[in-house]
PDB file of C-alpha atoms and ligand atoms in Angstrom:
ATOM      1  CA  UNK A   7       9.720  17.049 -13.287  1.00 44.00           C
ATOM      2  CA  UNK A   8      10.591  16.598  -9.430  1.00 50.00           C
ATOM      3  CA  UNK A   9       7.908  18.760  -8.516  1.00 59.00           C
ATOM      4  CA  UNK A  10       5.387  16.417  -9.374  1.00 78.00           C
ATOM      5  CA  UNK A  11       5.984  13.402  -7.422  1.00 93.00           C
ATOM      6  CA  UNK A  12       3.376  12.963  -4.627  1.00 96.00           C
ATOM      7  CA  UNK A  13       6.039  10.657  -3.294  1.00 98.00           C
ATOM      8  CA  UNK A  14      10.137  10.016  -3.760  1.00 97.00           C
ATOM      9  CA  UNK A  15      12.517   7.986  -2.385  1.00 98.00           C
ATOM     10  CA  UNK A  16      16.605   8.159  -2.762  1.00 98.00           C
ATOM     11  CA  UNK A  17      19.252   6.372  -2.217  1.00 98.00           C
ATOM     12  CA  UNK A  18      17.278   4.036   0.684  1.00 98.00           C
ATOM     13  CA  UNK A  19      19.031   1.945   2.939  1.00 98.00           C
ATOM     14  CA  UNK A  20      17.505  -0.066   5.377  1.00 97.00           C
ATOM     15  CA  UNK A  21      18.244  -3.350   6.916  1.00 96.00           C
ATOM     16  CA  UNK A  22      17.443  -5.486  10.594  1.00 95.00           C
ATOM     17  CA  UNK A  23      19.875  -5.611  13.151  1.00 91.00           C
ATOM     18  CA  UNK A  24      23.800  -5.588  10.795  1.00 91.00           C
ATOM     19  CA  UNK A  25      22.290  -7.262   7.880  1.00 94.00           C
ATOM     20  CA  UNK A  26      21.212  -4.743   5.091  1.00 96.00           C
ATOM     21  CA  UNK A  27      17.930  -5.584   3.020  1.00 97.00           C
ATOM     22  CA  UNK A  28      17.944  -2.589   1.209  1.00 98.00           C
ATOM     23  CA  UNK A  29      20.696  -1.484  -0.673  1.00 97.00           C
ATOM     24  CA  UNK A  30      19.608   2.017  -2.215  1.00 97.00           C
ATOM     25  CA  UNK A  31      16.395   2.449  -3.815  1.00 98.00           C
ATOM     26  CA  UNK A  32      15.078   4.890  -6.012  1.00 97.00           C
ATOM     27  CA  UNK A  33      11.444   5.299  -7.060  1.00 97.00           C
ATOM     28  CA  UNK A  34       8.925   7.725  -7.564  1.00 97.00           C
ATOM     29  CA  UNK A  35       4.813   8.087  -7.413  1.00 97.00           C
ATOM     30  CA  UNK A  36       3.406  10.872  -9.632  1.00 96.00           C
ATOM     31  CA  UNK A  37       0.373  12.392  -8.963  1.00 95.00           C
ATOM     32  CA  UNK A  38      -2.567   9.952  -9.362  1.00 95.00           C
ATOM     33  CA  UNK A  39      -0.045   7.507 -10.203  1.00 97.00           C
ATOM     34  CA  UNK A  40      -0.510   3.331  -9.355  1.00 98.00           C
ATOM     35  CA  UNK A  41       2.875   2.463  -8.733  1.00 98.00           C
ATOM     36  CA  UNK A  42       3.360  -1.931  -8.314  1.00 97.00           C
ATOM     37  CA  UNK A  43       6.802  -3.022  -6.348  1.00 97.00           C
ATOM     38  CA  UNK A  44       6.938  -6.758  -7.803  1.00 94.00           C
ATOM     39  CA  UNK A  45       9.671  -9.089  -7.109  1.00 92.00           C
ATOM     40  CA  UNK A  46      10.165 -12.682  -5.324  1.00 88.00           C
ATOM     41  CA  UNK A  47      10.077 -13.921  -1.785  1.00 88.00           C
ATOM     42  CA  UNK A  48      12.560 -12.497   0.073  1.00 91.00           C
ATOM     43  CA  UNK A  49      13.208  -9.675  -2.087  1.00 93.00           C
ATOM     44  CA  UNK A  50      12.527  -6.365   0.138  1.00 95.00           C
ATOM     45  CA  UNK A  51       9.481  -5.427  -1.031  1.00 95.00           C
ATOM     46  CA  UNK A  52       7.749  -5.412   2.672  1.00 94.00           C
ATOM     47  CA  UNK A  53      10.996  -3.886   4.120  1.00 96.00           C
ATOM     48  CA  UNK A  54      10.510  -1.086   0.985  1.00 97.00           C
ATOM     49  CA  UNK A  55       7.202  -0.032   2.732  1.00 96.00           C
ATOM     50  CA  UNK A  56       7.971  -0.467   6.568  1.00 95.00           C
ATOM     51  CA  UNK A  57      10.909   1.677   5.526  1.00 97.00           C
ATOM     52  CA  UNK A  58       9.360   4.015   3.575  1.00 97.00           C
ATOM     53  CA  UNK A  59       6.050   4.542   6.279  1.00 95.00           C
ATOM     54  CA  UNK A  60       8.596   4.705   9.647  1.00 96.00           C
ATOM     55  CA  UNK A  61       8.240   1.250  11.323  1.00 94.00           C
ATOM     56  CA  UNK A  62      11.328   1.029  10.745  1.00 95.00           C
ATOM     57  CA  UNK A  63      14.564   3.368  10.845  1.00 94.00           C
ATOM     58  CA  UNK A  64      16.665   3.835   7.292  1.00 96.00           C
ATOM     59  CA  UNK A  65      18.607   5.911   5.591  1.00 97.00           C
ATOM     60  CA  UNK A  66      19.185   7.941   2.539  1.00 98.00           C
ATOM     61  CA  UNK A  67      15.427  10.054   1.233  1.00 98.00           C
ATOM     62  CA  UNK A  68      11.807   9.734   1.566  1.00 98.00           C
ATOM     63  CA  UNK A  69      10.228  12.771   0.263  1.00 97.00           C
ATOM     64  CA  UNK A  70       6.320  13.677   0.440  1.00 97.00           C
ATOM     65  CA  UNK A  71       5.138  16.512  -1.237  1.00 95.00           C
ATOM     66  CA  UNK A  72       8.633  17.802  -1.772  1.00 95.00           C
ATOM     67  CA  UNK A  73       9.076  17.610   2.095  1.00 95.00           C
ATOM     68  CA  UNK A  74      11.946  15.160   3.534  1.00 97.00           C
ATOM     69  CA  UNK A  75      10.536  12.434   6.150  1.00 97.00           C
ATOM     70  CA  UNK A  76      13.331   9.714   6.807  1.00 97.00           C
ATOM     71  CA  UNK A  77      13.550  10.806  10.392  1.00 96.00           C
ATOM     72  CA  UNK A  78       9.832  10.939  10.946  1.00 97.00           C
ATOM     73  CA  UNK A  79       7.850   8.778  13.373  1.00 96.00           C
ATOM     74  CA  UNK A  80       5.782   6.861  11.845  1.00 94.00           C
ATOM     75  CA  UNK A  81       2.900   8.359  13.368  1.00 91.00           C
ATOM     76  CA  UNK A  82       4.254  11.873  11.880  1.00 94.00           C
ATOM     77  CA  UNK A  83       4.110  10.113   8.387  1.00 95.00           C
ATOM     78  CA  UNK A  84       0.524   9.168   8.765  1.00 91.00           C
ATOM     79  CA  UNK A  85      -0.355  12.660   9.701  1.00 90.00           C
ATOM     80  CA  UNK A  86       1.564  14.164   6.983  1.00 93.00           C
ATOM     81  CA  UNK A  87      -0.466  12.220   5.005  1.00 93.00           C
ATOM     82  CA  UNK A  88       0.912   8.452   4.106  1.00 94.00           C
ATOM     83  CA  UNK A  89      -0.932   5.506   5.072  1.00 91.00           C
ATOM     84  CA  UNK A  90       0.165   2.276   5.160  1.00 90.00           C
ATOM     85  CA  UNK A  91      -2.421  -1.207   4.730  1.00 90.00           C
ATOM     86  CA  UNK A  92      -0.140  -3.885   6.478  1.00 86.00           C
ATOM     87  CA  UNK A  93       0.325  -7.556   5.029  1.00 83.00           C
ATOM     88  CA  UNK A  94      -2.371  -9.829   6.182  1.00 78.00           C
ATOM     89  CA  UNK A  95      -5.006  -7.716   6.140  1.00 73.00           C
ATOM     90  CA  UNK A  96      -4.808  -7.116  10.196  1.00 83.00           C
ATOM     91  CA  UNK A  97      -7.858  -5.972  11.322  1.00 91.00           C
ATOM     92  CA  UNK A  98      -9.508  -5.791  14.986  1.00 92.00           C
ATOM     93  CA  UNK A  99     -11.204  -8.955  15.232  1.00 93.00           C
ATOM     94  CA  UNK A 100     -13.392  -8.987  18.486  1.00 95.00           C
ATOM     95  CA  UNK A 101     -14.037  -5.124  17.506  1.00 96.00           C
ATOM     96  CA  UNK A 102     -17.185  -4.253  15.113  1.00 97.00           C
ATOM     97  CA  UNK A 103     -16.471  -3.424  11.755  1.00 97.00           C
ATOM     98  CA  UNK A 104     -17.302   0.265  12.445  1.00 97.00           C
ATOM     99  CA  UNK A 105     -14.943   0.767  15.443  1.00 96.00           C
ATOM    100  CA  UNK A 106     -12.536  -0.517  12.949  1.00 96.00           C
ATOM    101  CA  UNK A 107     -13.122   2.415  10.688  1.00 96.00           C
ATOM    102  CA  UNK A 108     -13.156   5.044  13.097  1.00 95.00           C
ATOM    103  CA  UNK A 109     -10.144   3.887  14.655  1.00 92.00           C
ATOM    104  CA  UNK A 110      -8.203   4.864  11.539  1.00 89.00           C
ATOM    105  CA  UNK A 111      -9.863   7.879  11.573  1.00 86.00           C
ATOM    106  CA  UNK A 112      -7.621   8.739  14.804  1.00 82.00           C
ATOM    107  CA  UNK A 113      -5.797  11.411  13.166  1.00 82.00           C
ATOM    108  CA  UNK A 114      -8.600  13.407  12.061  1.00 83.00           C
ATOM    109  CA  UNK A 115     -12.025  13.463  14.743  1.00 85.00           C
ATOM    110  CA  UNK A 116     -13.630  16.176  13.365  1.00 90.00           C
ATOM    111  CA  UNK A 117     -13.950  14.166   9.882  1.00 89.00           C
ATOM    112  CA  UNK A 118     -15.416  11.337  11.539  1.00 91.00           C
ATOM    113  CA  UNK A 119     -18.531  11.264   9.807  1.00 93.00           C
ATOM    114  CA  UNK A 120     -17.999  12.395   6.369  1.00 94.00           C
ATOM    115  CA  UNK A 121     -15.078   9.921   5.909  1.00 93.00           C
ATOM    116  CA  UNK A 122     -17.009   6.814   7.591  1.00 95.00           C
ATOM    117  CA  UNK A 123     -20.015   7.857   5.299  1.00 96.00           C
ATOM    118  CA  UNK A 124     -17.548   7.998   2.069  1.00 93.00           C
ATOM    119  CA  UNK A 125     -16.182   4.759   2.835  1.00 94.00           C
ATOM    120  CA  UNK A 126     -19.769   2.889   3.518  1.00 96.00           C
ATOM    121  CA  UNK A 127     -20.380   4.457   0.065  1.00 92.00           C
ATOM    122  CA  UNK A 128     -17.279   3.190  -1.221  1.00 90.00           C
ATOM    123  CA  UNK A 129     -17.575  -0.146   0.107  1.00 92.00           C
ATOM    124  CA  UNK A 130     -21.484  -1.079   0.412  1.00 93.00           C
ATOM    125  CA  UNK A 131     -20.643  -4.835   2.076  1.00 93.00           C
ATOM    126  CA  UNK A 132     -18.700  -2.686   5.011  1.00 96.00           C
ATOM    127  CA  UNK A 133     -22.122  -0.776   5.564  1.00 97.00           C
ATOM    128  CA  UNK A 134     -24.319  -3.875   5.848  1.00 97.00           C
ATOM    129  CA  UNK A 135     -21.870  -5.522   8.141  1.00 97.00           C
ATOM    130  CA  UNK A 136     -20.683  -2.242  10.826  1.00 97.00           C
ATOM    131  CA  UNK A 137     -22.032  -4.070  13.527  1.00 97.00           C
ATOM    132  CA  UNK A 138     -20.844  -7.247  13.186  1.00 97.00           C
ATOM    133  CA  UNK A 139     -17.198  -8.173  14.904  1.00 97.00           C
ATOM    134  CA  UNK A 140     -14.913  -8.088  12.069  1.00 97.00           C
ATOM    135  CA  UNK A 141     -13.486 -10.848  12.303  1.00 96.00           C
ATOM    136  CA  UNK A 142     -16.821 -12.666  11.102  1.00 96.00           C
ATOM    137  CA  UNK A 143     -16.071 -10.987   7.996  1.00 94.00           C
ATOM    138  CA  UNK A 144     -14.518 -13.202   4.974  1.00 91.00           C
ATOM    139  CA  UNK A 145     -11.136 -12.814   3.539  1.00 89.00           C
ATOM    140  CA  UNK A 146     -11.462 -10.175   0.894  1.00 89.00           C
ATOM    141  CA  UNK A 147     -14.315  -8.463   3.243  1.00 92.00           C
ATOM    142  CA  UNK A 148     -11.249  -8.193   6.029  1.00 93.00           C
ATOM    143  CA  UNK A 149      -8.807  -6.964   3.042  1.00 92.00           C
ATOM    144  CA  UNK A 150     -11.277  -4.372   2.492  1.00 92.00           C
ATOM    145  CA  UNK A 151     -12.084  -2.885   5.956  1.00 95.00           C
ATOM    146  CA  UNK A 152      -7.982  -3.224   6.095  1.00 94.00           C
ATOM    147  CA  UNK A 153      -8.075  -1.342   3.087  1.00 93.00           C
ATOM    148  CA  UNK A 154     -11.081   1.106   4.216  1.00 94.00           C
ATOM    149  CA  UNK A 155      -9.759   1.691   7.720  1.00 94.00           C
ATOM    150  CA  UNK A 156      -6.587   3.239   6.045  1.00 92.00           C
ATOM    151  CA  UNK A 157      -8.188   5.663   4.082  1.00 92.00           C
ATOM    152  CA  UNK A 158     -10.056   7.181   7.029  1.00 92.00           C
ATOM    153  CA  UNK A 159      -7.224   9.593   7.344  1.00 88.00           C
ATOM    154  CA  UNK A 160      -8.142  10.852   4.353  1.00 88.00           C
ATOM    155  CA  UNK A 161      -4.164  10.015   2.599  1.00 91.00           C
ATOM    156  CA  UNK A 162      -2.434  11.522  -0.141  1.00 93.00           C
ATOM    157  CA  UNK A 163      -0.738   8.481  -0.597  1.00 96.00           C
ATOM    158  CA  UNK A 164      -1.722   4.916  -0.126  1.00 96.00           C
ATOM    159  CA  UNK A 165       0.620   2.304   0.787  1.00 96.00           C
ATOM    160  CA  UNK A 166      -0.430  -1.207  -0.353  1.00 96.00           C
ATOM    161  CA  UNK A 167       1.221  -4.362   0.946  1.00 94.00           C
ATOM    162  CA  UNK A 168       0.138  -7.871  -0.892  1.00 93.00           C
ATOM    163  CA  UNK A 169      -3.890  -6.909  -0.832  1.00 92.00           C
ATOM    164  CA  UNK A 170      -4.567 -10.165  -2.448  1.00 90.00           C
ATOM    165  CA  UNK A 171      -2.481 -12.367  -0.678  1.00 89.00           C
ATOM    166  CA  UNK A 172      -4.282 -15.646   0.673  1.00 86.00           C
ATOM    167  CA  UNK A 173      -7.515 -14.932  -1.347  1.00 88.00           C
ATOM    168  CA  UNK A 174      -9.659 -17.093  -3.551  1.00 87.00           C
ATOM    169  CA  UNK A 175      -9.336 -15.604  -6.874  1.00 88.00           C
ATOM    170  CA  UNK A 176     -12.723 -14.663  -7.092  1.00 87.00           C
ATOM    171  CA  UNK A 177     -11.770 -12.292  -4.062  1.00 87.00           C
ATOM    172  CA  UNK A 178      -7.937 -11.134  -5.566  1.00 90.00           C
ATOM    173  CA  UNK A 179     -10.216 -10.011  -8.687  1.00 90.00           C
ATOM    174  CA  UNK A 180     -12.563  -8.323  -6.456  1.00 88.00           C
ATOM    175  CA  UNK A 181      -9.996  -6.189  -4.659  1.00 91.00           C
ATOM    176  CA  UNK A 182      -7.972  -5.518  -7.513  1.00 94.00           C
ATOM    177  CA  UNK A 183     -11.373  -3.869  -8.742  1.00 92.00           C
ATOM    178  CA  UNK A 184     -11.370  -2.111  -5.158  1.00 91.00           C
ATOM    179  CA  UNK A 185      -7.644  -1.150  -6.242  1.00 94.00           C
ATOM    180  CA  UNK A 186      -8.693   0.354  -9.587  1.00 94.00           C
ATOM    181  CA  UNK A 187     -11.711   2.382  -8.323  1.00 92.00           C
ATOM    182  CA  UNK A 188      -9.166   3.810  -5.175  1.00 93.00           C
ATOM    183  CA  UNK A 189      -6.581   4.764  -8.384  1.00 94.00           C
ATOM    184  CA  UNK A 190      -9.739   6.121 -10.740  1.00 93.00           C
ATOM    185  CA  UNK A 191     -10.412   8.682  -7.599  1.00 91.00           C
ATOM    186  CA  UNK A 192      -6.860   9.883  -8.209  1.00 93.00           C
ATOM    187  CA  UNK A 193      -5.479   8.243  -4.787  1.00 94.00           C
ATOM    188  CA  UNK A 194      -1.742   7.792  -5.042  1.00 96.00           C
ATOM    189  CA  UNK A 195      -0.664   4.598  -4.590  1.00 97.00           C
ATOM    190  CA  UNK A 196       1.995   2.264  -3.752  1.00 98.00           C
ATOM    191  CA  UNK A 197       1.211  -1.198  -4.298  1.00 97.00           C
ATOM    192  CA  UNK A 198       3.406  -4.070  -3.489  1.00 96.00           C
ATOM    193  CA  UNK A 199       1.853  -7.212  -5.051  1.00 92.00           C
ATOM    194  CA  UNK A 200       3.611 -11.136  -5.591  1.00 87.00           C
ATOM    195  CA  UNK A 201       1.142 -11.093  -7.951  1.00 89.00           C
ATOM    196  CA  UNK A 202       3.055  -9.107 -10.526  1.00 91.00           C
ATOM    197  CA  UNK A 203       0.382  -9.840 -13.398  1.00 91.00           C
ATOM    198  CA  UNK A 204      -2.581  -8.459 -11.917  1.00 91.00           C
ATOM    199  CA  UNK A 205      -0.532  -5.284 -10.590  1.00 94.00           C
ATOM    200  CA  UNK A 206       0.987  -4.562 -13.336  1.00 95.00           C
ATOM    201  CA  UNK A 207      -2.229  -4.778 -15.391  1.00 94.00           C
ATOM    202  CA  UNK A 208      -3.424  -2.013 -13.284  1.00 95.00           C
ATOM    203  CA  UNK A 209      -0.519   0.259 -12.205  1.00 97.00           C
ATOM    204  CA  UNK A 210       0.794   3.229 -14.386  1.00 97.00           C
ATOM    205  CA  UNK A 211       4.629   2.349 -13.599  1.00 97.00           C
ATOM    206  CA  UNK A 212       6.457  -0.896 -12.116  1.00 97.00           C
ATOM    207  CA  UNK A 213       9.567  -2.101 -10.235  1.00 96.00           C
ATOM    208  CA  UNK A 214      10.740  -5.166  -9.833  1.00 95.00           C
ATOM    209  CA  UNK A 215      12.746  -4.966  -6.598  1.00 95.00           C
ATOM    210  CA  UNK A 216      15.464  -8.209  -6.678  1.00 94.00           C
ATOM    211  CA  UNK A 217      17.864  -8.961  -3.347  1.00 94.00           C
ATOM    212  CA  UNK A 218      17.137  -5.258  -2.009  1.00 97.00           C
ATOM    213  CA  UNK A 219      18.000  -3.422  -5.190  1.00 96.00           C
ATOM    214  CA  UNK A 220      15.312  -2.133  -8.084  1.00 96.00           C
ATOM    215  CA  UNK A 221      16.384  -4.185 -11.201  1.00 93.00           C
ATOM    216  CA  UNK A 222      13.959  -3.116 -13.522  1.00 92.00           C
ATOM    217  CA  UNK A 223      11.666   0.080 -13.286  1.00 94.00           C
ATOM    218  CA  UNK A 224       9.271   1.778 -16.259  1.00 96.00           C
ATOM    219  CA  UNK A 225       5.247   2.025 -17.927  1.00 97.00           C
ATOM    220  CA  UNK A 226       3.831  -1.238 -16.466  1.00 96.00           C
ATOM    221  CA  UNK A 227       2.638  -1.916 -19.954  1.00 95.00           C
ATOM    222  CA  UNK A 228       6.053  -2.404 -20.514  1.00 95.00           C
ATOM    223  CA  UNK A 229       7.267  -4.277 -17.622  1.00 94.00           C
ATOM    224  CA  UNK A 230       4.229  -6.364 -18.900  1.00 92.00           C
ATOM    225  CA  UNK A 231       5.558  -7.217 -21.959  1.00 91.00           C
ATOM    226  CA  UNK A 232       9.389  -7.716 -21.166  1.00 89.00           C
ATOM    227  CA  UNK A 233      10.465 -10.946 -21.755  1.00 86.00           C
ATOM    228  CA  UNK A 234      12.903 -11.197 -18.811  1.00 84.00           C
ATOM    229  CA  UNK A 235       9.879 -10.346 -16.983  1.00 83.00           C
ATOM    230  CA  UNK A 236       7.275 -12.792 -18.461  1.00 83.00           C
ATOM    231  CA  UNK A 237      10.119 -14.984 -17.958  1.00 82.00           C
ATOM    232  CA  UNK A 238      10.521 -14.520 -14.316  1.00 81.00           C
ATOM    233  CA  UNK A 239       7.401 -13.269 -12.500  1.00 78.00           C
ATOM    234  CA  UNK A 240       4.357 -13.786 -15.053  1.00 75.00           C
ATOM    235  CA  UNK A 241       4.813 -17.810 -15.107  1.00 67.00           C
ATOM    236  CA  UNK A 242       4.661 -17.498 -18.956  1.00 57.00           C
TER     237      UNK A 242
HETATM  238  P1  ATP B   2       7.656 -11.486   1.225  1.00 51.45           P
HETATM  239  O1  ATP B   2       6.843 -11.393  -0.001  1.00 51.45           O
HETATM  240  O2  ATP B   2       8.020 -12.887   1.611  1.00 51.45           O
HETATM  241  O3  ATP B   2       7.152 -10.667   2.372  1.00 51.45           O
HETATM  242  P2  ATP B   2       9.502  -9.388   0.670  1.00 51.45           P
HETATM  243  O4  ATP B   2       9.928  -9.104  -0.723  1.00 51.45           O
HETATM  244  O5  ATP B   2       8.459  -8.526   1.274  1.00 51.45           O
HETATM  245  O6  ATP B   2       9.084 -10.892   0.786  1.00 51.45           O
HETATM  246  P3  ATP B   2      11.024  -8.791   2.988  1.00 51.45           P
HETATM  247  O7  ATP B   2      10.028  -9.396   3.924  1.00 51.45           O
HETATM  248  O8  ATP B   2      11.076  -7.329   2.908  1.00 51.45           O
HETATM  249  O9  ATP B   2      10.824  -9.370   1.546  1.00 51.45           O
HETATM  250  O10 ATP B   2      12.449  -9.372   3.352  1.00 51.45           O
HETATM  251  C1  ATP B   2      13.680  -8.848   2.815  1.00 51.45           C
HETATM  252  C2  ATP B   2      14.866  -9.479   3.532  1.00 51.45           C
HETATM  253  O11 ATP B   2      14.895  -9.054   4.894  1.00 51.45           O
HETATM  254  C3  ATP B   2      14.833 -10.986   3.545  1.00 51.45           C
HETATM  255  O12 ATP B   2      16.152 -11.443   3.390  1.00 51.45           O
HETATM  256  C4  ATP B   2      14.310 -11.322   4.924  1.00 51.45           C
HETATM  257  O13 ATP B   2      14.812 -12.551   5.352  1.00 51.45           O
HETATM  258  C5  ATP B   2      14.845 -10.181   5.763  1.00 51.45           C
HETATM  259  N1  ATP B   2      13.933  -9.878   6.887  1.00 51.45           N
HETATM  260  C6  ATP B   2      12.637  -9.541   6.800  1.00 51.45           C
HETATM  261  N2  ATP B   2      12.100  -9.289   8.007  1.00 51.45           N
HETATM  262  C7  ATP B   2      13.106  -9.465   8.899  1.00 51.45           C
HETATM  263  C8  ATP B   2      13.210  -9.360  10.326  1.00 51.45           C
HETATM  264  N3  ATP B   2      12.169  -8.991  11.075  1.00 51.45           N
HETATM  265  N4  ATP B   2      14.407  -9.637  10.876  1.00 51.45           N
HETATM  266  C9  ATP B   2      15.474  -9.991  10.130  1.00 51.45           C
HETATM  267  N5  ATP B   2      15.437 -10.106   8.797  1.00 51.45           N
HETATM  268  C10 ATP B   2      14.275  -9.852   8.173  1.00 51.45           C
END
């Protein structure tokens, strides 16, 4: 039923400038639900999540908890309780990986140390390392304090954009493990991935977004197994 989506979006339109990226979307995330956004270059999948967190303006729906957002700030979104890990894993490089953390733990100063304390528990490299300047940190150690630094607000819904872009597979495997544990606490999640195998092995339901439109949408077990699917995205 409606009532159960953590997150829903209707009828989005969003674009740059006169040209139009988006040309009405519709999606959901249930509660505790892995949602993946697959689909090519080019496609809108980025746009989908600027749109959808407030950097940038569209129209049509975004509803959290039942409550509508479109005309939000951004900074209103992440308060009400959406966070959103950018592309390329953009951390504070001269800054130590604990002023990192604590910077996305803006919104809420009187958590400071409980949620710094869950995440060195949740991410045991991230404790070792607090001092150090983080960018000194590898790849998938930055994707994680990108990832960590996020969930120091404490969301109730977890925007993912292309976590394992630019990594070593070693490292994609490693924070698509990071992925699973975030879903396994019951974090909501919205995970935009070009790697459509590995996100749809882990999400509960997928979209494949194609020129600004969802083409396909359903269980990613599914997805998984459609041939137009394999066809396009999986390489198989
Ligand atoms: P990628 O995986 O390459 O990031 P994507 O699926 O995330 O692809 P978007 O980056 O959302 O796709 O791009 C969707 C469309 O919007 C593309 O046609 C792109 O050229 C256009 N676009 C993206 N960013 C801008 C921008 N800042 N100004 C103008 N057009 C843009």
């Amino acid at each position: 039923s409606e009532g159960a989506n953590v997150l829903e979006v209707r009828g989005l339109v969003a674009g740059y400038g006169r040209i139009e990226a988006l040309h009405g979307i519709d999606l959901a995330v249930g509660k505790g639900q892995l949602v993946a956004l697959v689909g090519a270059n080019g496609a809108g999948k980025t746009t989908l999540l600027r749109a959808v967190s407030g950097l940038i303006k569209a129209s049509g729906s975004v509803r959290l908890f039942g409550r509508e957002i479109v005309r939000d700030s951004a900074d209103a979104r992440v308060r009400a309780g959406l966070s959103q890990v950018l592309e390329g894993r953009q951390v504070f490089g001269p800054m130590s990986v604990q002023d990192n953390l604590l910077l996305g733990g803006y919104t809420r100063p009187e958590r400071r140390d409980e949620s710094l304390a869950a995440m060195y528990a949740l991410f045991p490299v991230l404790k070792e390392k607090r001092l150090l300047a983080a960018g000194t940190l590898s790849g998938g150690q930055q994707q994680m304090l990108a990832i960590a630094r996020a969930l120091m607000s404490e969301p109730k819904v977890l925007l993912l954009d292309e976590p394992s872009m630019g990594l070593a597979p070693l490292l994609v495997r490693e924070i698509f493990a990071v992925i699973a544990r975030l879903k396994a606490e019951g974090i909501p999640i919205l995970l935009v991935e070009q790697n459509a195998h590995a996100a749809l092995s882990v999400a509960d339901v997928g979209y494949v977004l194609e020129t600004g439109r969802i083409a396909l949408g359903g269980p990613a077990g599914e997805l998984l197994r459609d041939e137009r699917i394999k066809a396009a995205y999986l390489g198989l």
